[in-house]
Tab-separated table of N, CA, C and O in Angstrom:
chain	number	residue	atom	x	y	z
A	1	MET	N	0.477	-1.034	0.211
A	1	MET	CA	0.133	-0.069	0.135
A	1	MET	C	0.815	1.068	0.216
A	1	MET	O	2.234	1.208	0.512
A	2	THR	N	0.061	2.009	-0.678
A	2	THR	CA	1.238	3.787	-0.928
A	2	THR	C	0.414	4.477	-0.252
A	2	THR	O	-1.271	4.635	-0.416
A	3	GLU	N	0.790	6.186	0.196
A	3	GLU	CA	0.122	6.459	0.558
A	3	GLU	C	0.548	7.739	-0.074
A	3	GLU	O	1.836	8.267	-0.760
A	4	THR	N	-0.483	9.157	-0.655
A	4	THR	CA	-0.174	10.004	-1.569
A	4	THR	C	-0.049	11.571	-1.181
A	4	THR	O	-0.364	11.176	0.135
A	5	ARG	N	1.287	11.620	-1.054
A	5	ARG	CA	0.738	13.296	-0.683
A	5	ARG	C	1.861	14.658	-1.556
A	5	ARG	O	1.920	14.226	-2.197
A	6	ARG	N	1.100	15.698	-1.206
A	6	ARG	CA	1.334	16.875	-2.089
A	6	ARG	C	1.665	17.771	-1.442
A	6	ARG	O	1.353	17.877	-0.543
A	7	TYR	N	2.039	18.526	-2.099
A	7	TYR	CA	3.192	19.427	-1.683
A	7	TYR	C	3.493	20.786	-2.167
A	7	TYR	O	3.153	20.381	-4.011
A	8	SER	N	3.593	22.070	-1.861
A	8	SER	CA	3.552	22.978	-2.911
A	8	SER	C	4.847	23.494	-2.770
A	8	SER	O	5.328	24.069	-1.286
A	9	VAL	N	5.611	23.911	-4.029
A	9	VAL	CA	6.891	24.039	-3.837
A	9	VAL	C	7.326	25.520	-4.993
A	9	VAL	O	6.536	25.349	-5.750
A	10	THR	N	8.320	26.479	-4.267
A	10	THR	CA	7.808	27.540	-4.390
A	10	THR	C	9.403	28.137	-5.385
A	10	THR	O	10.311	27.170	-4.799
A	11	GLY	N	9.256	28.494	-6.297
A	11	GLY	CA	10.783	29.473	-7.309
A	11	GLY	C	11.066	27.955	-8.346
A	11	GLY	O	12.219	28.759	-8.708
A	12	MET	N	10.480	27.176	-8.262
A	12	MET	CA	10.700	26.624	-10.019
A	12	MET	C	9.859	27.208	-11.098
A	12	MET	O	8.929	27.694	-11.028
A	13	SER	N	10.925	27.099	-11.901
A	13	SER	CA	10.552	28.119	-12.846
A	13	SER	C	10.782	27.293	-14.388
A	13	SER	O	9.726	27.297	-15.489
A	14	CYS	N	11.533	25.900	-14.678
A	14	CYS	CA	11.686	25.024	-15.407
A	14	CYS	C	11.554	23.612	-15.446
A	14	CYS	O	12.041	23.005	-14.033
A	15	GLY	N	12.028	22.794	-16.731
A	15	GLY	CA	12.489	21.316	-16.080
A	15	GLY	C	13.893	21.159	-15.763
A	15	GLY	O	13.957	20.511	-15.007
A	16	HIS	N	14.691	22.078	-15.638
A	16	HIS	CA	15.559	21.604	-14.867
A	16	HIS	C	15.325	22.162	-13.210
A	16	HIS	O	16.150	21.018	-12.537
A	17	CYS	N	14.498	22.624	-13.160
A	17	CYS	CA	14.007	22.729	-11.351
A	17	CYS	C	13.959	21.575	-10.746
A	17	CYS	O	13.548	20.811	-9.918
A	18	GLU	N	12.823	21.415	-12.557
A	18	GLU	CA	11.747	19.817	-11.377
A	18	GLU	C	13.079	18.395	-11.313
A	18	GLU	O	12.476	17.989	-10.441
A	19	GLY	N	13.569	18.706	-12.535
A	19	GLY	CA	14.945	17.804	-11.967
A	19	GLY	C	16.050	17.769	-10.745
A	19	GLY	O	16.221	16.426	-10.200
A	20	ALA	N	15.918	19.112	-10.486
A	20	ALA	CA	16.715	19.054	-9.397
A	20	ALA	C	16.105	18.398	-7.447
A	20	ALA	O	16.059	17.789	-7.477
A	21	VAL	N	14.617	19.038	-7.841
A	21	VAL	CA	14.047	18.578	-7.008
A	21	VAL	C	13.626	16.855	-7.064
A	21	VAL	O	13.725	15.874	-6.034
A	22	ARG	N	13.356	16.110	-8.189
A	22	ARG	CA	12.940	15.187	-8.622
A	22	ARG	C	14.767	13.714	-8.083
A	22	ARG	O	14.476	13.002	-7.283
A	23	ALA	N	15.798	14.847	-8.593
A	23	ALA	CA	16.961	14.357	-7.956
A	23	ALA	C	17.484	13.448	-6.209
A	23	ALA	O	17.374	12.859	-6.153
A	24	GLU	N	16.682	14.884	-5.872
A	24	GLU	CA	17.116	14.771	-4.454
A	24	GLU	C	15.836	13.926	-3.245
A	24	GLU	O	16.241	12.906	-2.103
A	25	VAL	N	14.298	14.053	-4.226
A	25	VAL	CA	13.106	13.173	-3.334
A	25	VAL	C	13.385	11.894	-3.874
A	25	VAL	O	12.929	11.274	-2.931
A	26	GLU	N	13.591	11.394	-5.069
A	26	GLU	CA	13.544	10.425	-4.881
A	26	GLU	C	14.691	9.677	-4.377
A	26	GLU	O	13.897	8.372	-4.857
A	27	GLN	N	15.962	9.957	-3.807
A	27	GLN	CA	16.183	9.330	-3.042
A	27	GLN	C	15.816	9.183	-1.279
A	27	GLN	O	16.783	8.018	-0.868
A	28	LEU	N	15.054	9.511	-0.991
A	28	LEU	CA	13.928	9.567	0.067
A	28	LEU	C	14.056	7.597	0.367
A	28	LEU	O	12.936	7.170	-0.831
A	29	PRO	N	14.113	6.958	1.339
A	29	PRO	CA	13.804	5.885	1.592
A	29	PRO	C	12.168	6.185	2.058
A	29	PRO	O	11.256	6.780	2.593
A	30	GLY	N	11.316	4.939	1.001
A	30	GLY	CA	10.050	4.738	1.582
A	30	GLY	C	9.316	5.746	-0.322
A	30	GLY	O	8.070	5.738	-0.375
A	31	VAL	N	9.927	6.407	-0.691
A	31	VAL	CA	9.007	7.422	-2.402
A	31	VAL	C	9.270	5.868	-2.962
A	31	VAL	O	10.306	5.597	-4.018
A	32	SER	N	8.287	6.017	-3.681
A	32	SER	CA	8.093	4.826	-4.277
A	32	SER	C	7.690	5.297	-5.872
A	32	SER	O	7.278	4.649	-7.404
A	33	GLY	N	7.341	6.574	-6.337
A	33	GLY	CA	6.844	7.250	-7.321
A	33	GLY	C	7.083	8.611	-6.614
A	33	GLY	O	6.501	9.596	-6.082
A	34	LEU	N	6.820	9.459	-7.698
A	34	LEU	CA	6.624	11.113	-7.775
A	34	LEU	C	6.654	11.747	-8.884
A	34	LEU	O	6.925	11.418	-10.340
A	35	GLN	N	5.471	12.855	-8.808
A	35	GLN	CA	5.565	13.739	-9.818
A	35	GLN	C	5.971	15.142	-9.707
A	35	GLN	O	5.134	15.845	-8.574
A	36	VAL	N	6.535	15.694	-10.407
A	36	VAL	CA	7.046	17.260	-10.219
A	36	VAL	C	6.318	18.192	-11.760
A	36	VAL	O	6.725	17.814	-12.247
A	37	SER	N	5.449	19.733	-11.019
A	37	SER	CA	5.838	20.055	-12.282
A	37	SER	C	6.322	21.676	-11.669
A	37	SER	O	5.626	22.073	-10.717
A	38	ALA	N	6.965	22.224	-12.693
A	38	ALA	CA	6.968	23.722	-11.951
A	38	ALA	C	6.034	24.338	-12.724
A	38	ALA	O	5.838	25.739	-11.878
A	39	GLU	N	5.418	23.674	-13.371
A	39	GLU	CA	4.173	24.641	-14.435
A	39	GLU	C	3.438	24.957	-12.694
A	39	GLU	O	2.780	26.531	-13.022
A	40	THR	N	2.867	24.323	-12.417
A	40	THR	CA	1.868	24.397	-11.044
A	40	THR	C	2.472	24.564	-9.650
A	40	THR	O	1.786	24.474	-9.058
A	41	GLY	N	3.736	24.636	-9.514
A	41	GLY	CA	4.459	24.801	-8.450
A	41	GLY	C	4.014	23.234	-7.441
A	41	GLY	O	4.063	23.743	-6.904
A	42	SER	N	3.886	22.296	-8.091
A	42	SER	CA	3.819	20.957	-7.147
A	42	SER	C	4.500	19.707	-7.275
A	42	SER	O	5.161	19.677	-8.435
A	43	LEU	N	4.490	19.303	-6.197
A	43	LEU	CA	5.068	17.856	-6.004
A	43	LEU	C	4.089	17.037	-5.416
A	43	LEU	O	3.279	17.133	-4.238
A	44	GLU	N	3.976	15.559	-6.137
A	44	GLU	CA	3.012	15.047	-5.434
A	44	GLU	C	4.220	13.037	-5.136
A	44	GLU	O	5.150	12.797	-6.367
A	45	ILE	N	3.879	13.232	-3.894
A	45	ILE	CA	4.836	11.572	-4.256
A	45	ILE	C	4.042	10.030	-3.660
A	45	ILE	O	3.012	10.277	-2.317
A	46	ALA	N	4.649	9.706	-3.927
A	46	ALA	CA	4.221	7.829	-3.457
A	46	ALA	C	4.677	7.802	-2.776
A	46	ALA	O	5.958	7.482	-2.848
A	47	VAL	N	4.546	6.944	-1.067
A	47	VAL	CA	5.343	6.905	0.199
A	47	VAL	C	4.628	5.643	0.473
A	47	VAL	O	3.542	5.532	0.274
A	48	THR	N	5.278	4.678	0.353
A	48	THR	CA	5.162	3.182	0.718
A	48	THR	C	4.926	2.945	2.405
A	48	THR	O	5.412	3.793	3.091
A	49	ASP	N	3.556	2.934	2.452
A	49	ASP	CA	3.284	2.502	4.160
A	49	ASP	C	4.376	2.274	4.984
A	49	ASP	O	4.952	1.022	4.159
A	50	GLY	N	4.309	2.634	5.963
A	50	GLY	CA	5.895	1.630	6.969
A	50	GLY	C	6.841	2.092	6.752
A	50	GLY	O	7.980	2.173	7.343
A	51	ALA	N	7.368	3.065	5.581
A	51	ALA	CA	8.386	3.458	5.313
A	51	ALA	C	9.251	4.617	6.591
A	51	ALA	O	10.411	5.015	6.361
A	52	GLY	N	8.096	5.216	7.218
A	52	GLY	CA	8.399	6.196	8.470
A	52	GLY	C	9.229	7.478	8.413
A	52	GLY	O	9.503	8.318	8.212
A	53	LEU	N	8.353	7.801	6.291
A	53	LEU	CA	9.049	8.807	5.846
A	53	LEU	C	8.776	10.092	6.160
A	53	LEU	O	7.016	10.274	6.490
A	54	THR	N	8.883	10.974	6.614
A	54	THR	CA	8.685	12.176	8.023
A	54	THR	C	8.456	13.608	6.142
A	54	THR	O	9.547	13.783	5.732
A	55	ASP	N	7.485	14.657	6.629
A	55	ASP	CA	6.980	15.396	6.394
A	55	ASP	C	8.489	16.228	6.595
A	55	ASP	O	9.127	16.538	5.279
A	56	ASP	N	9.336	16.290	7.199
A	56	ASP	CA	10.621	17.317	7.631
A	56	ASP	C	11.714	16.770	6.504
A	56	ASP	O	12.006	17.783	5.982
A	57	ALA	N	11.685	15.602	6.232
A	57	ALA	CA	12.652	14.732	5.424
A	57	ALA	C	12.452	15.226	3.990
A	57	ALA	O	12.763	15.775	2.894
A	58	VAL	N	11.112	15.262	3.810
A	58	VAL	CA	10.663	15.855	1.987
A	58	VAL	C	10.957	17.039	2.040
A	58	VAL	O	11.893	17.805	0.888
A	59	LEU	N	10.959	17.959	3.334
A	59	LEU	CA	10.909	19.627	2.923
A	59	LEU	C	12.409	19.410	3.039
A	59	LEU	O	13.012	20.252	1.932
A	60	ALA	N	13.055	18.776	3.794
A	60	ALA	CA	14.985	19.251	3.599
A	60	ALA	C	14.956	18.495	2.606
A	60	ALA	O	16.030	19.121	1.406
A	61	ALA	N	15.022	17.588	1.450
A	61	ALA	CA	14.996	16.938	0.133
A	61	ALA	C	14.849	18.153	-0.021
A	61	ALA	O	15.453	19.036	-1.547
A	62	VAL	N	13.455	18.599	-0.446
A	62	VAL	CA	13.261	20.424	-1.793
A	62	VAL	C	13.963	21.057	-1.334
A	62	VAL	O	14.654	21.727	-2.137
A	63	ASP	N	14.231	21.262	0.332
A	63	ASP	CA	15.116	22.929	0.300
A	63	ASP	C	16.624	22.505	-0.407
A	63	ASP	O	17.583	23.010	-0.652
A	64	GLU	N	17.313	21.007	-0.276
A	64	GLU	CA	18.473	20.858	-0.030
A	64	GLU	C	18.644	21.124	-1.953
A	64	GLU	O	19.210	21.267	-2.374
A	65	ALA	N	17.464	21.241	-2.792
A	65	ALA	CA	17.574	20.943	-4.513
A	65	ALA	C	17.725	22.473	-4.573
A	65	ALA	O	17.599	23.074	-6.007
A	66	GLY	N	17.081	23.440	-3.321
A	66	GLY	CA	17.135	25.105	-3.121
A	66	GLY	C	15.839	26.211	-3.760
A	66	GLY	O	15.320	26.687	-4.101
A	67	TYR	N	14.744	25.363	-3.087
A	67	TYR	CA	13.411	25.444	-3.350
A	67	TYR	C	12.642	25.859	-1.635
A	67	TYR	O	13.305	24.479	-1.069
A	68	ASP	N	11.567	26.021	-1.652
A	68	ASP	CA	10.554	26.288	-0.515
A	68	ASP	C	9.449	25.146	-1.068
A	68	ASP	O	8.791	25.378	-1.905
A	69	ALA	N	8.936	24.266	-0.078
A	69	ALA	CA	7.328	23.450	-0.056
A	69	ALA	C	7.466	23.700	1.144
A	69	ALA	O	7.285	23.791	2.256
A	70	VAL	N	5.500	23.619	1.246
A	70	VAL	CA	4.756	23.367	2.077
A	70	VAL	C	3.585	22.400	1.862
A	70	VAL	O	3.521	22.050	0.226
A	71	ARG	N	3.868	20.937	2.851
A	71	ARG	CA	2.576	20.230	2.683
A	71	ARG	C	1.186	20.709	2.406
A	71	ARG	O	0.977	21.853	3.052
A	72	GLN	N	0.384	20.661	1.781
A	72	GLN	CA	-0.759	20.457	1.304
A	72	GLN	C	-1.882	19.717	2.068
A	72	GLN	O	-1.490	18.535	2.083
A	73	SER	N	-3.084	20.081	2.344
A	73	SER	CA	-3.449	19.357	3.372
A	73	SER	C	-4.429	18.365	2.502
A	73	SER	O	-4.652	18.721	1.192
């Protein structure tokens, strides 16, 4: 089973930006898929249940890529 989480990401403007976010987030344990869009400023990830992936870890990965993010409810 997986859980879908959605985040708003600010500062992305192109495919390179999307790639930077993708490269950081896909390395996180428990991420089984993701979609990132500079056009909509969004990040959607599929997280494997029981992986223990925290929002703080996701936000830190986005920050490492050079962008700010907040989880959408």
